[in-house]
Tab-separated table of C-alpha atoms in Angstrom:
chain	number	residue	atom	x	y	z
A	1	MET	CA	11.155	1.177	21.325
A	2	HIS	CA	13.108	-1.365	23.356
A	3	PRO	CA	13.241	-5.166	23.569
A	4	VAL	CA	10.613	-6.936	25.655
A	5	GLN	CA	11.314	-10.345	27.160
A	6	VAL	CA	8.384	-12.633	26.259
A	7	ILE	CA	8.173	-15.781	28.408
A	8	ALA	CA	5.550	-18.490	27.921
A	9	VAL	CA	4.828	-20.709	30.935
A	10	THR	CA	3.367	-24.027	29.834
A	11	GLY	CA	3.414	-27.707	30.742
A	12	GLY	CA	1.015	-29.843	28.779
A	13	LYS	CA	-0.787	-31.333	31.773
A	14	GLY	CA	-3.271	-29.401	33.871
A	15	GLY	CA	-2.708	-29.201	37.612
A	16	VAL	CA	1.078	-28.775	37.564
A	17	GLY	CA	0.850	-25.208	38.872
A	18	LYS	CA	1.453	-23.154	35.712
A	19	THR	CA	-0.695	-20.253	36.906
A	20	ASN	CA	0.954	-20.151	40.323
A	21	VAL	CA	4.357	-20.162	38.632
A	22	SER	CA	3.314	-17.423	36.202
A	23	VAL	CA	1.888	-15.165	38.907
A	24	ASN	CA	4.701	-15.552	41.428
A	25	LEU	CA	7.478	-15.356	38.835
A	26	SER	CA	5.888	-12.122	37.615
A	27	LEU	CA	5.893	-10.715	41.143
A	28	ALA	CA	9.495	-11.776	41.744
A	29	LEU	CA	10.599	-10.119	38.477
A	30	ALA	CA	8.724	-6.956	39.443
A	31	ASP	CA	10.566	-7.074	42.766
A	32	LEU	CA	13.788	-6.773	40.741
A	33	GLY	CA	12.527	-3.514	39.255
A	34	ARG	CA	11.198	-4.933	36.003
A	35	ARG	CA	7.955	-3.625	34.497
A	36	VAL	CA	5.941	-6.813	34.173
A	37	MET	CA	2.707	-7.691	32.407
A	38	LEU	CA	1.001	-11.057	32.889
A	39	LEU	CA	-1.202	-12.308	30.055
A	40	ASP	CA	-3.779	-14.935	30.995
A	41	ALA	CA	-3.738	-16.958	27.780
A	42	ASP	CA	-6.213	-19.600	28.857
A	43	LEU	CA	-8.899	-18.548	26.395
A	44	GLY	CA	-11.447	-20.965	27.809
A	45	LEU	CA	-10.883	-21.168	31.568
A	46	ALA	CA	-9.316	-17.935	32.780
A	47	ASN	CA	-8.038	-18.120	36.361
A	48	VAL	CA	-5.322	-15.524	36.997
A	49	ASP	CA	-7.899	-12.942	38.109
A	50	VAL	CA	-9.625	-15.530	40.324
A	51	LEU	CA	-6.326	-16.577	41.907
A	52	LEU	CA	-5.631	-12.954	42.857
A	53	GLY	CA	-9.185	-12.027	43.887
A	54	LEU	CA	-9.601	-9.551	41.034
A	55	THR	CA	-12.697	-8.815	38.973
A	56	ALA	CA	-12.326	-8.302	35.238
A	57	LYS	CA	-15.003	-6.097	33.655
A	58	ARG	CA	-13.465	-6.409	30.207
A	59	THR	CA	-11.143	-8.990	28.687
A	60	LEU	CA	-8.838	-9.496	25.745
A	61	ALA	CA	-11.912	-10.489	23.718
A	62	ASP	CA	-13.162	-6.896	23.930
A	63	VAL	CA	-9.828	-5.629	22.609
A	64	ILE	CA	-9.865	-8.139	19.753
A	65	ASN	CA	-13.399	-7.088	18.836
A	66	GLY	CA	-12.420	-3.403	18.807
A	67	GLU	CA	-14.684	-2.495	21.710
A	68	CYS	CA	-11.949	-0.956	23.852
A	69	ASP	CA	-8.193	-0.349	24.108
A	70	LEU	CA	-5.783	-2.733	25.795
A	71	ARG	CA	-5.259	-0.171	28.557
A	72	ASP	CA	-8.984	-0.409	29.348
A	73	VAL	CA	-8.785	-4.107	30.241
A	74	LEU	CA	-5.564	-4.057	32.274
A	75	LEU	CA	-5.950	-5.038	35.914
A	76	GLN	CA	-3.553	-3.729	38.532
A	77	GLY	CA	-2.115	-6.702	40.353
A	78	PRO	CA	0.045	-6.942	43.485
A	79	GLY	CA	3.610	-5.694	43.338
A	80	GLY	CA	2.834	-3.330	40.494
A	81	ILE	CA	2.325	-6.046	37.860
A	82	ARG	CA	-0.335	-5.480	35.209
A	83	ILE	CA	-2.651	-8.291	34.161
A	84	VAL	CA	-4.420	-8.892	30.857
A	85	PRO	CA	-7.443	-11.057	31.717
A	86	ALA	CA	-8.202	-13.853	29.280
A	87	ALA	CA	-10.873	-13.743	26.658
A	88	SER	CA	-13.813	-15.928	27.633
A	89	GLY	CA	-14.999	-18.690	25.344
A	90	THR	CA	-12.905	-20.818	23.045
A	91	GLN	CA	-11.872	-18.383	20.327
A	92	SER	CA	-8.350	-19.135	19.155
A	93	MET	CA	-5.819	-16.498	18.211
A	94	VAL	CA	-5.127	-18.342	14.988
A	95	GLN	CA	-8.715	-17.784	13.889
A	96	LEU	CA	-8.648	-13.987	13.995
A	97	SER	CA	-9.512	-11.952	10.929
A	98	PRO	CA	-6.864	-9.694	9.293
A	99	MET	CA	-8.548	-6.643	10.838
A	100	GLN	CA	-8.471	-8.246	14.287
A	101	HIS	CA	-4.809	-9.147	13.725
A	102	ALA	CA	-3.956	-5.538	13.004
A	103	GLY	CA	-5.914	-4.283	16.000
A	104	LEU	CA	-4.193	-6.670	18.389
A	105	ILE	CA	-0.743	-5.756	17.074
A	106	GLN	CA	-1.545	-2.073	17.460
A	107	ALA	CA	-2.917	-2.614	20.970
A	108	PHE	CA	0.251	-4.282	22.248
A	109	SER	CA	2.616	-1.934	20.436
A	110	GLU	CA	1.031	1.033	22.210
A	111	ILE	CA	2.065	-0.251	25.635
A	112	SER	CA	5.471	-1.759	24.788
A	113	ASP	CA	7.469	1.309	25.835
A	114	ASN	CA	6.255	0.818	29.416
A	115	LEU	CA	7.063	-2.878	29.575
A	116	ASP	CA	10.151	-5.022	30.186
A	117	VAL	CA	8.720	-8.530	30.564
A	118	LEU	CA	5.556	-10.189	29.247
A	119	VAL	CA	4.744	-13.461	31.040
A	120	ILE	CA	2.170	-15.674	29.297
A	121	ASP	CA	0.210	-18.197	31.351
A	122	THR	CA	-0.917	-20.741	28.749
A	123	ALA	CA	-3.818	-23.141	28.977
A	124	ALA	CA	-3.326	-26.841	29.645
A	125	GLY	CA	-2.982	-29.303	26.800
A	126	ILE	CA	-1.466	-29.035	23.341
A	127	GLY	CA	-4.268	-27.268	21.491
A	128	ASP	CA	-3.848	-24.648	18.766
A	129	SER	CA	-4.016	-21.734	21.202
A	130	VAL	CA	-1.287	-23.153	23.465
A	131	VAL	CA	0.985	-23.933	20.524
A	132	SER	CA	0.458	-20.460	19.042
A	133	PHE	CA	1.453	-18.636	22.224
A	134	VAL	CA	4.431	-20.889	22.897
A	135	ARG	CA	5.757	-20.578	19.344
A	136	ALA	CA	5.492	-16.795	19.432
A	137	ALA	CA	7.366	-16.397	22.737
A	138	GLN	CA	11.119	-15.984	22.958
A	139	GLU	CA	11.514	-18.130	26.064
A	140	VAL	CA	9.491	-21.227	26.974
A	141	ILE	CA	9.319	-22.537	30.536
A	142	VAL	CA	7.897	-26.064	30.751
A	143	VAL	CA	6.539	-26.749	34.248
A	144	VAL	CA	6.692	-30.360	35.480
A	145	CYS	CA	5.882	-32.062	38.769
A	146	ASP	CA	6.525	-35.522	40.203
A	147	GLU	CA	3.727	-37.361	38.422
A	148	PRO	CA	4.211	-39.789	35.519
A	149	THR	CA	1.474	-38.007	33.555
A	150	SER	CA	3.248	-34.684	33.995
A	151	ILE	CA	6.471	-35.983	32.441
A	152	THR	CA	4.528	-37.753	29.682
A	153	ASP	CA	2.486	-34.677	28.771
A	154	ALA	CA	5.502	-32.347	28.929
A	155	TYR	CA	7.327	-34.679	26.561
A	156	ALA	CA	4.301	-34.772	24.221
A	157	LEU	CA	4.235	-30.954	24.067
A	158	ILE	CA	7.989	-30.689	23.430
A	159	LYS	CA	7.784	-33.426	20.792
A	160	LEU	CA	4.952	-31.647	18.970
A	161	LEU	CA	6.742	-28.286	18.989
A	162	ASN	CA	10.018	-29.855	17.865
A	163	ARG	CA	8.701	-32.234	15.232
A	164	ASP	CA	6.036	-30.010	13.646
A	165	TYR	CA	7.405	-26.496	14.228
A	166	GLY	CA	11.168	-26.866	14.522
A	167	MET	CA	11.473	-25.543	18.082
A	168	SER	CA	14.594	-26.891	19.761
A	169	ARG	CA	15.208	-24.970	23.026
A	170	PHE	CA	13.137	-25.281	26.179
A	171	ARG	CA	13.608	-24.341	29.837
A	172	VAL	CA	12.322	-26.748	32.497
A	173	LEU	CA	11.059	-25.836	35.966
A	174	ALA	CA	10.227	-28.482	38.580
A	175	ASN	CA	7.241	-27.480	40.701
A	176	MET	CA	6.063	-28.784	44.080
A	177	ALA	CA	9.357	-30.622	44.578
A	178	HIS	CA	9.936	-32.188	47.994
A	179	SER	CA	13.679	-31.605	47.730
A	180	PRO	CA	16.180	-29.965	45.363
A	181	GLN	CA	17.288	-33.465	44.340
A	182	GLU	CA	13.742	-34.410	43.394
A	183	GLY	CA	13.655	-31.422	41.073
A	184	ARG	CA	16.870	-32.471	39.378
A	185	ASN	CA	15.611	-36.058	39.128
A	186	LEU	CA	12.490	-34.828	37.333
A	187	PHE	CA	14.648	-32.902	34.885
A	188	ALA	CA	16.817	-35.992	34.364
A	189	LYS	CA	13.758	-38.148	33.628
A	190	LEU	CA	12.591	-35.726	30.968
A	191	THR	CA	16.004	-35.245	29.359
A	192	LYS	CA	16.561	-39.013	29.263
A	193	VAL	CA	13.583	-39.334	26.923
A	194	THR	CA	14.164	-36.183	24.867
A	195	ASP	CA	17.865	-36.986	24.356
A	196	ARG	CA	16.910	-40.382	22.990
A	197	PHE	CA	14.117	-39.408	20.635
A	198	LEU	CA	14.286	-35.659	19.907
A	199	ASP	CA	16.807	-33.096	18.711
A	200	VAL	CA	16.212	-30.545	21.479
A	201	ALA	CA	18.189	-28.766	24.192
A	202	LEU	CA	16.611	-28.611	27.648
A	203	GLN	CA	17.920	-26.212	30.299
A	204	TYR	CA	17.089	-26.543	33.985
A	205	VAL	CA	15.641	-23.391	35.541
A	206	GLY	CA	15.329	-24.707	39.081
A	207	ALA	CA	12.830	-26.189	41.527
A	208	VAL	CA	9.976	-24.629	43.465
A	209	PRO	CA	9.516	-26.618	46.701
A	210	TYR	CA	6.253	-28.101	47.910
A	211	ASP	CA	5.023	-25.558	50.457
A	212	GLU	CA	1.785	-25.404	52.464
A	213	SER	CA	2.024	-21.620	52.186
A	214	VAL	CA	0.865	-21.921	48.579
A	215	ARG	CA	-2.421	-23.527	49.597
A	216	LYS	CA	-2.944	-20.915	52.304
A	217	ALA	CA	-2.272	-18.102	49.835
A	218	VAL	CA	-4.692	-19.588	47.278
A	219	GLN	CA	-7.407	-19.724	49.953
A	220	LYS	CA	-6.777	-16.038	50.633
A	221	GLN	CA	-6.841	-15.340	46.852
A	222	ARG	CA	-3.363	-13.876	47.069
A	223	ALA	CA	-0.003	-14.710	45.513
A	224	VAL	CA	2.244	-16.645	47.880
A	225	TYR	CA	5.119	-14.286	47.000
A	226	GLU	CA	3.092	-11.401	48.427
A	227	ALA	CA	1.266	-13.174	51.263
A	228	PHE	CA	4.224	-15.183	52.611
A	229	PRO	CA	7.388	-13.469	51.327
A	230	ARG	CA	9.725	-15.471	53.579
A	231	SER	CA	8.257	-18.876	52.724
A	232	LYS	CA	10.397	-21.535	51.047
A	233	CYS	CA	8.339	-21.168	47.900
A	234	SER	CA	8.733	-17.381	47.733
A	235	LEU	CA	12.493	-17.569	48.285
A	236	ALA	CA	12.694	-20.098	45.440
A	237	PHE	CA	10.785	-17.770	43.120
A	238	LYS	CA	13.156	-14.953	44.063
A	239	ALA	CA	16.164	-17.075	43.072
A	240	ILE	CA	14.510	-18.232	39.845
A	241	ALA	CA	13.581	-14.661	38.906
A	242	GLN	CA	17.210	-13.605	39.298
A	243	LYS	CA	18.186	-16.378	36.900
A	244	VAL	CA	15.443	-15.432	34.428
A	245	ASP	CA	16.495	-11.794	34.632
A	246	SER	CA	19.954	-12.786	33.409
A	247	TRP	CA	18.637	-14.379	30.217
A	248	PRO	CA	19.651	-12.395	27.115
A	249	LEU	CA	17.169	-9.920	25.727
A	250	PRO	CA	16.022	-10.257	22.119
A	251	ALA	CA	17.947	-8.175	19.611
A	252	ASN	CA	16.191	-5.327	17.835
A	253	PRO	CA	13.922	-5.154	15.985
A	254	ARG	CA	12.434	-8.620	16.562
A	255	GLY	CA	12.317	-7.923	20.269
A	256	HIS	CA	9.644	-5.281	19.849
A	257	LEU	CA	6.376	-6.447	21.309
A	258	GLU	CA	4.425	-6.001	18.091
A	259	PHE	CA	6.725	-8.524	16.435
A	260	PHE	CA	5.699	-11.037	19.083
A	261	VAL	CA	2.046	-10.383	18.266
A	262	GLU	CA	2.734	-10.654	14.542
A	263	ARG	CA	4.354	-14.044	15.110
A	264	LEU	CA	1.363	-15.009	17.239
A	265	VAL	CA	-1.353	-14.195	14.716
A	266	LYS	CA	0.416	-14.841	11.420
A	267	GLN	CA	1.889	-18.270	12.022
A	268	PRO	CA	1.938	-20.759	9.162
A	269	SER	CA	0.352	-24.141	9.645
A	270	ALA	CA	2.521	-27.043	10.718
A	271	GLU	CA	4.646	-28.632	8.069
A	272	THR	CA	3.919	-32.243	7.310
A	273	PRO	CA	6.445	-34.362	9.250
A	274	VAL	CA	8.964	-36.211	7.122
């Protein structure tokens, strides 16, 4: 057994590019030689497989229901990454039975020896499912873009996780930035509010530039990192992946993947705020 880096990519607001960030960061990490798995954690509106032009015959729901093994649902993505397609419907991880809990833990533990990084693409919003995945991950990347609603919703998510669940460390990535300065300005806007009202530490991951190559890649149902490897966007993901790869790994034994799943499915309810 060895530690697995578990990274949740979230943002609060829909439309900020969480899935694009999740997919292309996964590819960039794989390019560094890491064994990467991407979990589509949008339990209602799965889109990782659609973005990459893949067809999922089985999903995480089939694993949860004991109908197949996790290996049976894995899709082979570009660059050698493996993809766990989302369960369809609205079932929340926090509503699983004890038997389903045990099965999910066993399913992930069986593949952990062949995995270095698990990237989780969360759904939009601040629902139970999103909160569960984010709380269980070791690293949380909050994606923001230059829209007032994006900053507001990112702050709402951070506030909820800090106030109700005691989380205090978040990484921030600016997406679709028109300049490096715009990315830093977005980070400054968010930290100005969190520093005033919350007891949290935000760390800037970097900025992914606005790039027409992304739209072209989406139309081709391909990742921009694969379709246009020399684009501004792809080069930014390469630099960000190198930074992410330098983050410290979890210490044993809590870094084992089954511990992540245990935290995911056995979380206590939120404490009543003081």
